[in-house]
Short mmCIF file of C-alpha atoms in Angstrom, two decimals:
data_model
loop_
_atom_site.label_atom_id
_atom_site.label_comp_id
_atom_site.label_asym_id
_atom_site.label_seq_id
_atom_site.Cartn_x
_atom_site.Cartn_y
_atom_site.Cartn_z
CA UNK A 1 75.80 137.98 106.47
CA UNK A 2 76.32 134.31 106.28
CA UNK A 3 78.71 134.01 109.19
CA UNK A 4 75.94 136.28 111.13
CA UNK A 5 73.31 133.68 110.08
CA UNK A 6 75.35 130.76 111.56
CA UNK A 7 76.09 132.79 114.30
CA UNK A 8 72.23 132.78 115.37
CA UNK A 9 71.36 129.45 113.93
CA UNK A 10 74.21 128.27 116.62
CA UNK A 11 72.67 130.18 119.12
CA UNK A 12 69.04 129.24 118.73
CA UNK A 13 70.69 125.44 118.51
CA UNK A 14 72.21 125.70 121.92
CA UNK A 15 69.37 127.35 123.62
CA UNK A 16 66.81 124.88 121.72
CA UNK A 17 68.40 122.11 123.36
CA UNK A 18 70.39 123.70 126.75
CA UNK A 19 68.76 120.57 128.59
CA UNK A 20 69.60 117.70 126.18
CA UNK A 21 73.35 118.83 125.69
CA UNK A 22 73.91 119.86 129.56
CA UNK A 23 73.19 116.03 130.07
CA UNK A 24 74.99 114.78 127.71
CA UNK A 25 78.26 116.75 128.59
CA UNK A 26 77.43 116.34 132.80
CA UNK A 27 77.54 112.20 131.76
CA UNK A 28 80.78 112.60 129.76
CA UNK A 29 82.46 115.27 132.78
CA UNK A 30 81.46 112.22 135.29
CA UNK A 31 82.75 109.47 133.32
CA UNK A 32 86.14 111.08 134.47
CA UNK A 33 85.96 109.38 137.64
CA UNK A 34 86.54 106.03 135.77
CA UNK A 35 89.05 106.88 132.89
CA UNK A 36 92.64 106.14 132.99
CA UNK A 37 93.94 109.42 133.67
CA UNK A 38 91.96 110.40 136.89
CA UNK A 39 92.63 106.60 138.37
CA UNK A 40 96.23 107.25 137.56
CA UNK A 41 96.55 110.24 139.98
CA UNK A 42 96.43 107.64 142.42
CA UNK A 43 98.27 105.19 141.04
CA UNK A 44 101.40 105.67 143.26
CA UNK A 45 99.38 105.75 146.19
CA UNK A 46 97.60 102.94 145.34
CA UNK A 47 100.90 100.69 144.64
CA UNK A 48 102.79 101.87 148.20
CA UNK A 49 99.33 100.94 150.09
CA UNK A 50 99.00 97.59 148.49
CA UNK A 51 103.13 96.85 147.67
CA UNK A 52 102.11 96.42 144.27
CA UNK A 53 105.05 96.86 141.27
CA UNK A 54 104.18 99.21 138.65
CA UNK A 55 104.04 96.21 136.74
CA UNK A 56 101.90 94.48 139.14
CA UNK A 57 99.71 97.29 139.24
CA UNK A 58 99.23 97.49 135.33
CA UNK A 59 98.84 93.67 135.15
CA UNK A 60 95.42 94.20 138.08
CA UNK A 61 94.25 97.48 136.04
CA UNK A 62 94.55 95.00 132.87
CA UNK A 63 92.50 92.48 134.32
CA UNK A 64 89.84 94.80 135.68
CA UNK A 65 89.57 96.47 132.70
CA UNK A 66 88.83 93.31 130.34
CA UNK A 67 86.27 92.13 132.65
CA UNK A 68 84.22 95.86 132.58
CA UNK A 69 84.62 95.35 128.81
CA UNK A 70 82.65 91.92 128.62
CA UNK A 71 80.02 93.41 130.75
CA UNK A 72 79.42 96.13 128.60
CA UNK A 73 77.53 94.65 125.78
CA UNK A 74 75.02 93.51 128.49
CA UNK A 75 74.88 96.70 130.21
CA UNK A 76 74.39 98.74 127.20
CA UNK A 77 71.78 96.66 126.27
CA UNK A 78 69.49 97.96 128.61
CA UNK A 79 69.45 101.37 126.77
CA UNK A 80 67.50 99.51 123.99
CA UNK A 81 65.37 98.19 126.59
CA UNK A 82 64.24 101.18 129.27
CA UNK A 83 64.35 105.00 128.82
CA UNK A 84 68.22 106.36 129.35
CA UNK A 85 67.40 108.46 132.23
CA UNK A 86 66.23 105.48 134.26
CA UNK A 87 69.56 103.60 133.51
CA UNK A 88 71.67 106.67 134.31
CA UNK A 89 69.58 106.65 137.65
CA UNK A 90 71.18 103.33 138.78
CA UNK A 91 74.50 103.58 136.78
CA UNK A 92 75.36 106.86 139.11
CA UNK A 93 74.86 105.76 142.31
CA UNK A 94 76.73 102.71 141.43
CA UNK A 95 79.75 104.51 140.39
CA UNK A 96 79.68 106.42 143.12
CA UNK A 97 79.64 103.03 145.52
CA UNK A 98 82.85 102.60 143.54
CA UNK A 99 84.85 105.50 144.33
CA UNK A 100 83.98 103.91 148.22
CA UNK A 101 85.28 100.95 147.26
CA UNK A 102 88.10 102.00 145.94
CA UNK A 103 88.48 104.27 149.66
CA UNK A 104 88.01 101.33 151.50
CA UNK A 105 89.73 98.32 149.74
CA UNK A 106 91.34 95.82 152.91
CA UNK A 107 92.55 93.36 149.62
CA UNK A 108 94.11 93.58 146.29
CA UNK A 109 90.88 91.53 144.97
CA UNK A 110 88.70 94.22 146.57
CA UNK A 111 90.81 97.04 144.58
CA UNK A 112 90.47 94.91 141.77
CA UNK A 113 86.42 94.88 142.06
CA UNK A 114 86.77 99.00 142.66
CA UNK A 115 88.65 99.28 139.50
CA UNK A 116 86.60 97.43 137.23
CA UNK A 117 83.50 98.81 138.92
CA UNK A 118 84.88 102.51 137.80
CA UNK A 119 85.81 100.98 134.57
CA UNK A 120 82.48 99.73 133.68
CA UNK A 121 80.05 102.71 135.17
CA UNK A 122 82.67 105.48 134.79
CA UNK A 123 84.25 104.91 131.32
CA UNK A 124 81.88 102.76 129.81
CA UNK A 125 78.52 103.28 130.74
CA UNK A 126 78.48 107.00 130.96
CA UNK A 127 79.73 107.78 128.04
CA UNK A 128 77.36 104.91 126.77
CA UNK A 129 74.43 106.70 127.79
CA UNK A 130 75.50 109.66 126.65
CA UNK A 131 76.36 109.13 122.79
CA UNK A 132 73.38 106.65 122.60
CA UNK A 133 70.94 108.90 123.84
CA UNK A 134 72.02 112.28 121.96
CA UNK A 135 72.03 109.88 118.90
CA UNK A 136 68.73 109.16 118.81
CA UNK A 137 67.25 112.80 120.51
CA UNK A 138 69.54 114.47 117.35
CA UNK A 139 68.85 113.66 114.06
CA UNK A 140 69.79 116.57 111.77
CA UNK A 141 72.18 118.27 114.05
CA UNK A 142 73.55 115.01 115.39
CA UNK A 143 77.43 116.01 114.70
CA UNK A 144 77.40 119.37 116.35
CA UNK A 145 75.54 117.57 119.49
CA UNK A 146 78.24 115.01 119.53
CA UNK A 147 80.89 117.83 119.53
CA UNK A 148 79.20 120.07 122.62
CA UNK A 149 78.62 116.57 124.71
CA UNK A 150 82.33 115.76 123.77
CA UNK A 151 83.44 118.89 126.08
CA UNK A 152 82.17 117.15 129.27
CA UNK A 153 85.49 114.84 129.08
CA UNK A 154 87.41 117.69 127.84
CA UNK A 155 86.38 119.91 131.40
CA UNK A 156 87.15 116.64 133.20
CA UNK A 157 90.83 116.21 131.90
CA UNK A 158 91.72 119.63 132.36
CA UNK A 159 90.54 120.60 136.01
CA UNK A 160 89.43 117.21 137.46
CA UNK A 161 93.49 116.63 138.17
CA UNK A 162 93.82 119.93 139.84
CA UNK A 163 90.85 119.53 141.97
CA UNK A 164 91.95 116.16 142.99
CA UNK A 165 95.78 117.63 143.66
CA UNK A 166 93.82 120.39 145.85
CA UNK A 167 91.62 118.03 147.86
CA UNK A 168 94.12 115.32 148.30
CA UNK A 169 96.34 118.32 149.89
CA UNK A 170 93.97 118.41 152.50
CA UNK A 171 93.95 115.09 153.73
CA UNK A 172 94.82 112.03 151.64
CA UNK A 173 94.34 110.30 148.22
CA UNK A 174 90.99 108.83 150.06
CA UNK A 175 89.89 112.47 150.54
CA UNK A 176 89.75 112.83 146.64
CA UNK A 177 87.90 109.55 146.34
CA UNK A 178 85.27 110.51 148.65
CA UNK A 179 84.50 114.19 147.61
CA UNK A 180 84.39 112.36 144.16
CA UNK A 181 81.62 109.84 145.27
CA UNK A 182 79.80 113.45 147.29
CA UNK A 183 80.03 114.93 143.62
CA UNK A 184 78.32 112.18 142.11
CA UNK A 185 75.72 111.79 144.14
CA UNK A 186 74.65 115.27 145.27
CA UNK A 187 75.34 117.04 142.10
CA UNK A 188 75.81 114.36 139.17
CA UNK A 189 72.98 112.09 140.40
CA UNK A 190 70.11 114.70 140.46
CA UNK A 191 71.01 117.31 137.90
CA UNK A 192 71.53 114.14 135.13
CA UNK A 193 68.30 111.97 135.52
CA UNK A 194 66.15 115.32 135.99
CA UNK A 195 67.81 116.53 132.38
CA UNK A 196 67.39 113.50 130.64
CA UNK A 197 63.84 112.70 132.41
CA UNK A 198 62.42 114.63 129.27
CA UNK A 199 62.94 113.14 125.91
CA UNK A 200 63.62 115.19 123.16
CA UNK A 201 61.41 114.41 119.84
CA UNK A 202 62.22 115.75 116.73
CA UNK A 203 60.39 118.21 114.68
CA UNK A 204 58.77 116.50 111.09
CA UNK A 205 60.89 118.52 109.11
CA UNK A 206 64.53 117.68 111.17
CA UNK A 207 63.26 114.11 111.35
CA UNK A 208 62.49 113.59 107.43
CA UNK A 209 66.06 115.38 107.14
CA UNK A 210 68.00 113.57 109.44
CA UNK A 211 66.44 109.76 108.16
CA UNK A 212 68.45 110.74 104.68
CA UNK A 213 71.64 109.85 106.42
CA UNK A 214 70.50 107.15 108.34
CA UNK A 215 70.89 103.24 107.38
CA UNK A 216 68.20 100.36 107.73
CA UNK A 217 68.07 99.28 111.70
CA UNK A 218 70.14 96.26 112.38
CA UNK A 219 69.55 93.30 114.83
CA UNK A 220 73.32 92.90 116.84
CA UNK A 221 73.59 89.23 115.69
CA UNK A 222 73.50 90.68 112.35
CA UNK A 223 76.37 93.17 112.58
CA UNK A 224 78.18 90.64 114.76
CA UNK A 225 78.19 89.02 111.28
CA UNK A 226 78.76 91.83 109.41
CA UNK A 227 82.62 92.00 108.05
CA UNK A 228 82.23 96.16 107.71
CA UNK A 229 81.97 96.04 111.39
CA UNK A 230 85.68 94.69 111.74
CA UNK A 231 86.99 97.02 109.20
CA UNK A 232 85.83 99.77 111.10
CA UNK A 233 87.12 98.92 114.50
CA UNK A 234 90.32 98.08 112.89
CA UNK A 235 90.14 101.95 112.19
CA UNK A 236 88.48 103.50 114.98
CA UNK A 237 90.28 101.41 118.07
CA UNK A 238 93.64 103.03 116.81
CA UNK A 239 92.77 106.66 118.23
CA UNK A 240 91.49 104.95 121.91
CA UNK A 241 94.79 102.37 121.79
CA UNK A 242 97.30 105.05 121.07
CA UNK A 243 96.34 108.00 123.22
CA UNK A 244 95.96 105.49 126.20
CA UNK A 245 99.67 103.86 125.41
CA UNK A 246 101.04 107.30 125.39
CA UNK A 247 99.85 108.38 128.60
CA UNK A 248 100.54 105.75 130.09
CA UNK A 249 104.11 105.57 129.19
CA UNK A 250 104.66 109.25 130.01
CA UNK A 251 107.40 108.51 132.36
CA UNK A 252 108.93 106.43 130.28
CA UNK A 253 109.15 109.55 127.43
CA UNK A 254 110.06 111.51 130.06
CA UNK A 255 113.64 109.78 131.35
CA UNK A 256 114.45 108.13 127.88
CA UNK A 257 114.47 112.09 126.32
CA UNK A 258 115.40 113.77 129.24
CA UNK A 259 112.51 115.81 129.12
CA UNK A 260 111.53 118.02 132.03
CA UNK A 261 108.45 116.93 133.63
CA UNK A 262 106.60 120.50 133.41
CA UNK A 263 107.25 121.49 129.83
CA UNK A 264 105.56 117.76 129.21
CA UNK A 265 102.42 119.16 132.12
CA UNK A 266 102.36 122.74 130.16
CA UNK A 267 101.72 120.40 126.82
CA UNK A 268 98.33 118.95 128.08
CA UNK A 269 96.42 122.69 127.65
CA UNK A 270 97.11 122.41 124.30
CA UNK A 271 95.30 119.13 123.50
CA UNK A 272 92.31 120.28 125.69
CA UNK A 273 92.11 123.50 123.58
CA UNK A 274 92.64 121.87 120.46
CA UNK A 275 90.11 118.72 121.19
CA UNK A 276 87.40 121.01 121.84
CA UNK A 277 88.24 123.36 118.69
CA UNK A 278 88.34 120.51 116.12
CA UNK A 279 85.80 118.67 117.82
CA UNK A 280 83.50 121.55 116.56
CA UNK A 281 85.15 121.55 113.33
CA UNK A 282 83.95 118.19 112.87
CA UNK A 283 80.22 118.53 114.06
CA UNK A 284 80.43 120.79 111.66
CA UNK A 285 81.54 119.16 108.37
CA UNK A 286 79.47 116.00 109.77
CA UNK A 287 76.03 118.05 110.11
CA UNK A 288 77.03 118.86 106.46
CA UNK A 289 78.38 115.67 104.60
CA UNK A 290 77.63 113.02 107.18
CA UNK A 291 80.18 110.55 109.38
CA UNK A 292 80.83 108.13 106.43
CA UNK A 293 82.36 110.70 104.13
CA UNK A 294 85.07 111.90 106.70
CA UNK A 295 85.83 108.16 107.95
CA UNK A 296 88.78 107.95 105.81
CA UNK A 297 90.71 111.03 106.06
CA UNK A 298 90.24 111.30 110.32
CA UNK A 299 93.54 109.29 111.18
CA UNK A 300 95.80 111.28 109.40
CA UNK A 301 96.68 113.68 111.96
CA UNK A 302 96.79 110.46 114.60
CA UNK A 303 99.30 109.14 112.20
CA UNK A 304 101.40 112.18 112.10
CA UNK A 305 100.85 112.99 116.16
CA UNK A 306 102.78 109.29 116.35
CA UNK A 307 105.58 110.04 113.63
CA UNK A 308 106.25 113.07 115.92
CA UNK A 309 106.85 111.09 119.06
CA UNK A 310 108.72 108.59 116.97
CA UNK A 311 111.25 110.98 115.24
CA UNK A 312 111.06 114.74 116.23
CA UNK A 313 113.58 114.12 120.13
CA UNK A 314 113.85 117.89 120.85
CA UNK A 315 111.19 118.74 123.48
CA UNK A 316 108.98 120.64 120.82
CA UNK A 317 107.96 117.52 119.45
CA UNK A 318 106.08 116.96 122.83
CA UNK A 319 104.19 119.85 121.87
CA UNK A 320 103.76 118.90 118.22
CA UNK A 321 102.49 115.40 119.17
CA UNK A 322 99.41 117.51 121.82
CA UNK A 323 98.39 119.80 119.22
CA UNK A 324 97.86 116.92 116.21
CA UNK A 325 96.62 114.64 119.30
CA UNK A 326 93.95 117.05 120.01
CA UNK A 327 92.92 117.03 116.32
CA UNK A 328 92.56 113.57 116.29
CA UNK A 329 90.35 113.70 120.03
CA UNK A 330 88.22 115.97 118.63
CA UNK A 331 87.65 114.26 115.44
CA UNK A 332 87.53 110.80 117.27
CA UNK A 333 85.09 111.95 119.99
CA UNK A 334 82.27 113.83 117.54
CA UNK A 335 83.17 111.60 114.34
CA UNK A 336 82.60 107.95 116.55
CA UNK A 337 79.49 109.23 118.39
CA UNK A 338 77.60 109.84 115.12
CA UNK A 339 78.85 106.90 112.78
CA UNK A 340 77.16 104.11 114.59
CA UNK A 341 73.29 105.50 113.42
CA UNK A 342 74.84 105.95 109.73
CA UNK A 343 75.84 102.27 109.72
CA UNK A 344 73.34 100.39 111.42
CA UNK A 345 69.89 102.48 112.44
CA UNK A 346 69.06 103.51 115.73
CA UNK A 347 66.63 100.96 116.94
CA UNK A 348 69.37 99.03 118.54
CA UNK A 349 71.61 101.64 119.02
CA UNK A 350 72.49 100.59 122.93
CA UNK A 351 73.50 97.62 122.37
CA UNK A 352 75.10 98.04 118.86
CA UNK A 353 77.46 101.25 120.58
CA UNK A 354 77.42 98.64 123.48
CA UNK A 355 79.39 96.44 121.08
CA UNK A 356 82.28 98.83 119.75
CA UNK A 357 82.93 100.71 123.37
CA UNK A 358 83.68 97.30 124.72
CA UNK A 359 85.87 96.59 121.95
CA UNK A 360 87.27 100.17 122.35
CA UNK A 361 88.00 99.36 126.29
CA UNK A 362 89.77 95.98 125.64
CA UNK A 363 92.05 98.19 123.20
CA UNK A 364 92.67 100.64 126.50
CA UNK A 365 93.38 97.36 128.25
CA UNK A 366 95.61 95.38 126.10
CA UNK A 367 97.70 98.24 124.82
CA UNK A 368 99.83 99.64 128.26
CA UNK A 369 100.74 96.08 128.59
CA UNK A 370 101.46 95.08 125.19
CA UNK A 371 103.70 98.29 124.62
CA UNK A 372 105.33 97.59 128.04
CA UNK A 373 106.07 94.13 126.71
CA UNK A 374 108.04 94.89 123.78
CA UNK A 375 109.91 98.05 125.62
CA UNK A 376 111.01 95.15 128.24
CA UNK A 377 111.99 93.11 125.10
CA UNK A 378 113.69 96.70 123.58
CA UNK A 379 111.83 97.78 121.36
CA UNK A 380 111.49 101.61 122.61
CA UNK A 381 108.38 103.23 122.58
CA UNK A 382 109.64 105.73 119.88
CA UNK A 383 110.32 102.94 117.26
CA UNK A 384 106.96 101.25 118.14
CA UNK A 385 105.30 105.03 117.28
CA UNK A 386 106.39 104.95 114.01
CA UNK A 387 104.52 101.40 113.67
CA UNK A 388 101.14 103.04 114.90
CA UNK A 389 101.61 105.81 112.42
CA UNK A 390 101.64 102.65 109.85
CA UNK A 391 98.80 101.10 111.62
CA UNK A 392 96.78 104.51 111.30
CA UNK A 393 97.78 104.79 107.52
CA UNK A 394 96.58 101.40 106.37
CA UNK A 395 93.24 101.61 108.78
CA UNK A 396 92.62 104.62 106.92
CA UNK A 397 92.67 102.76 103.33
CA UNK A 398 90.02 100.06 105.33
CA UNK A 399 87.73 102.86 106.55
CA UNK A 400 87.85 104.38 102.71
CA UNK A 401 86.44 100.58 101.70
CA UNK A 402 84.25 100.05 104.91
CA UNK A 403 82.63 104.09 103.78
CA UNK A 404 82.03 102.94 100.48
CA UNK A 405 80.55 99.87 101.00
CA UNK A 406 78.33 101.20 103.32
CA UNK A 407 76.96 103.78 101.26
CA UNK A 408 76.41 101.15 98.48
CA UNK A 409 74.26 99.30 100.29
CA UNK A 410 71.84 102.12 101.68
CA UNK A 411 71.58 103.76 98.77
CA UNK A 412 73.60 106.80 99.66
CA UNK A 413 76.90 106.13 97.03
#
């Protein structure tokens, strides 16, 4: 009887709210176009056209990449400032004038400008918008709204490559580009601000319920100053930095273990399926005993996805390392999107979130070539995995501080 009850309590949830959560996943499914993994499908390309060194090229992606991450805090800003459908209004179109950009390029410093363009509207700002707004439309229900917007990104990784394989095959990389900018604005554009043109307002009763969990509203010059804030990043940049060092490096893996290139491709299924199964888990155990209570035990399975790259050489590690990965994404995704409200209000929620997924993209920025570094020094990328799992270990005793203290101070110890 009690799984039946959830059962419909799920299913009056989803149909509740169809419009608020199809936005919120549609903005993290088109933030695709800027994260690291649909720019790399190019990357080749992009090096032959330009004569660019894979080092060369990383050093440019770097640089783009920092420079979308300082303009974040200003651009997330305005989602304290003017309704989130009007910012997602601009914020497409201008992502989509990026994917041109990127098409038409005559000059590394114009690829540059593409790249942190897609950078700063595709990874930052719609997945900006889209945790900001579904944190303040979901009070109660706030994890499991987190989880089902989550999926957007998880769609993205697993068919946005084999849609761009299929239209590159019919004419060039540039082909992919363009239909991707055509997505944006005939389908993203439209179906997005229309979603989100409605706010959602809480009911009394899920309002009174969901203000338990939530702390006192901070100004960002005081969390700035807060020393909490830096223990959590020092916790929460570690799932961002290692998942983007690891992809990156994939080659790498690949020659230095001999691997075969598809058994490493038939891998990547499993940490879709897994993301989006744990990333329900977690909505789940957050609806019920908030983010603040789970902070310290979420990067234990990041730790053990990197002792698995960094010890286990037979090809079944590769597989190992997905499936604890995709715990870790789908705790990461829902976990992250619903901690900022428990720690600092919601008032300034834009430009709070502004403030950590800028600090989360310099992490995505600084970590291929700081890896890359030390492998060029020789220091292989196994041996530096068994240093993340040690970074992930001891983060996790600062988040288990950074929870209490938290809870101390609103009351909720």
């Amino acid at each position: 009887m009690e799984l039946t009850g959830a059962l419909r309590a799920n299913g009056r949830f989803l149909a509740d709210n169809a419009r608020w959560l199809s936005a919120g996943m549609l903005l993290t499914l088109f933030s695709s176009f800027g994260q690291t993994f649909f720019i790399g499908l190019s990357g080749a390309d992009i090096q032959r056209e330009f004569s660019l060194t894979p080092g060369a090229f990383g050093g440019l992606y770097m640089v783009a990449t920092l420079l979308s991450a300082a303009s974040l805090p200003w651009m997330g800003r305005l989602l304290d400032l003017m309704p989130g459908w009007k910012v997602a209004r601009f914020c497409l179109p201008l992502l989509a004038i990026a994917c041109l950009v990127l098409v038409a390029a005559p000059h590394v410093a114009v690829l540059v400008l593409a790249i942190y363009l897609l950078r700063l509207f595709g990874q930052g700002m719609m997945t900006e918008i889209a945790f900001t707004e579904l944190g303040r439309w979901f009070v109660a229900n706030r994890g499991r709204a987190m989880a089902l917007a989550a999926m957007g990104l998880q769609a993205g990784m697993a068919f946005m490559p084999v849609l761009f394989v299929a239209v590159s095959g019919m004419g060039t990389w540039r082909t992919a580009w363009i239909a991707a900018a055509g997505a944006i604005v005939i389908l993203g554009w439209p179906a997005i601000t229309l979603l989100m043109r409605r706010e959602r307002v809480a009911s009394g009763a899920e309002a009174d319920q969901g203000k338990k969990g939530l702390a006192r509203d901070w100004t960002r010059a005081e969390v700035i100053r807060d020393p909490v804030l830096y223990l959590l990043l020092a916790g929460t940049l570690a799932p961002p930095f290692i998942g983007t060092i690891v992809y990156f490096h994939l080659g790498y893996l690949i020659e230095l273990r001999g691997y075969d290139p598809l058994a490493f491709a038939l891998a990547f299924p499993i940490a879709s399926i897994t993301t989006v199964l744990f990333a329900l888990v977690c909505g789940f155990l957050i609806d019920r005993f908030g983010a603040l209570r789970l902070l310290p035990l979420y990067l234990l399975p990041l730790a053990a996805a990197s002792l698995a790259v960094g010890l286990v050489e037979p090809v079944w590690g590769i597989y190992l390392f997905m499936f604890l990965l995709g715990i870790s994404n789908g705790f990461t995704q829902t976990l992250i999107g619903a901690l900022w409200p428990e720690v600092y209000g919601l008032a300034n929620l834009g430009g709070i979130r502004a403030i950590t997924v800028a600090a989360m993209v310099v992490s995505t920025a600084i970590g291929p070539g700081l890896t890359g570094l030390l492998i060029d020094w020789g220091v292989p990328l196994p041996h530096q995995m068994i240093w993340m799992a040690a970074w992930c270990l001891a983060a996790s005793f600062g988040l288990a501080v950074a929870s209490r203290a938290v809870r101390r101070r609103e009351g909720h110890a």
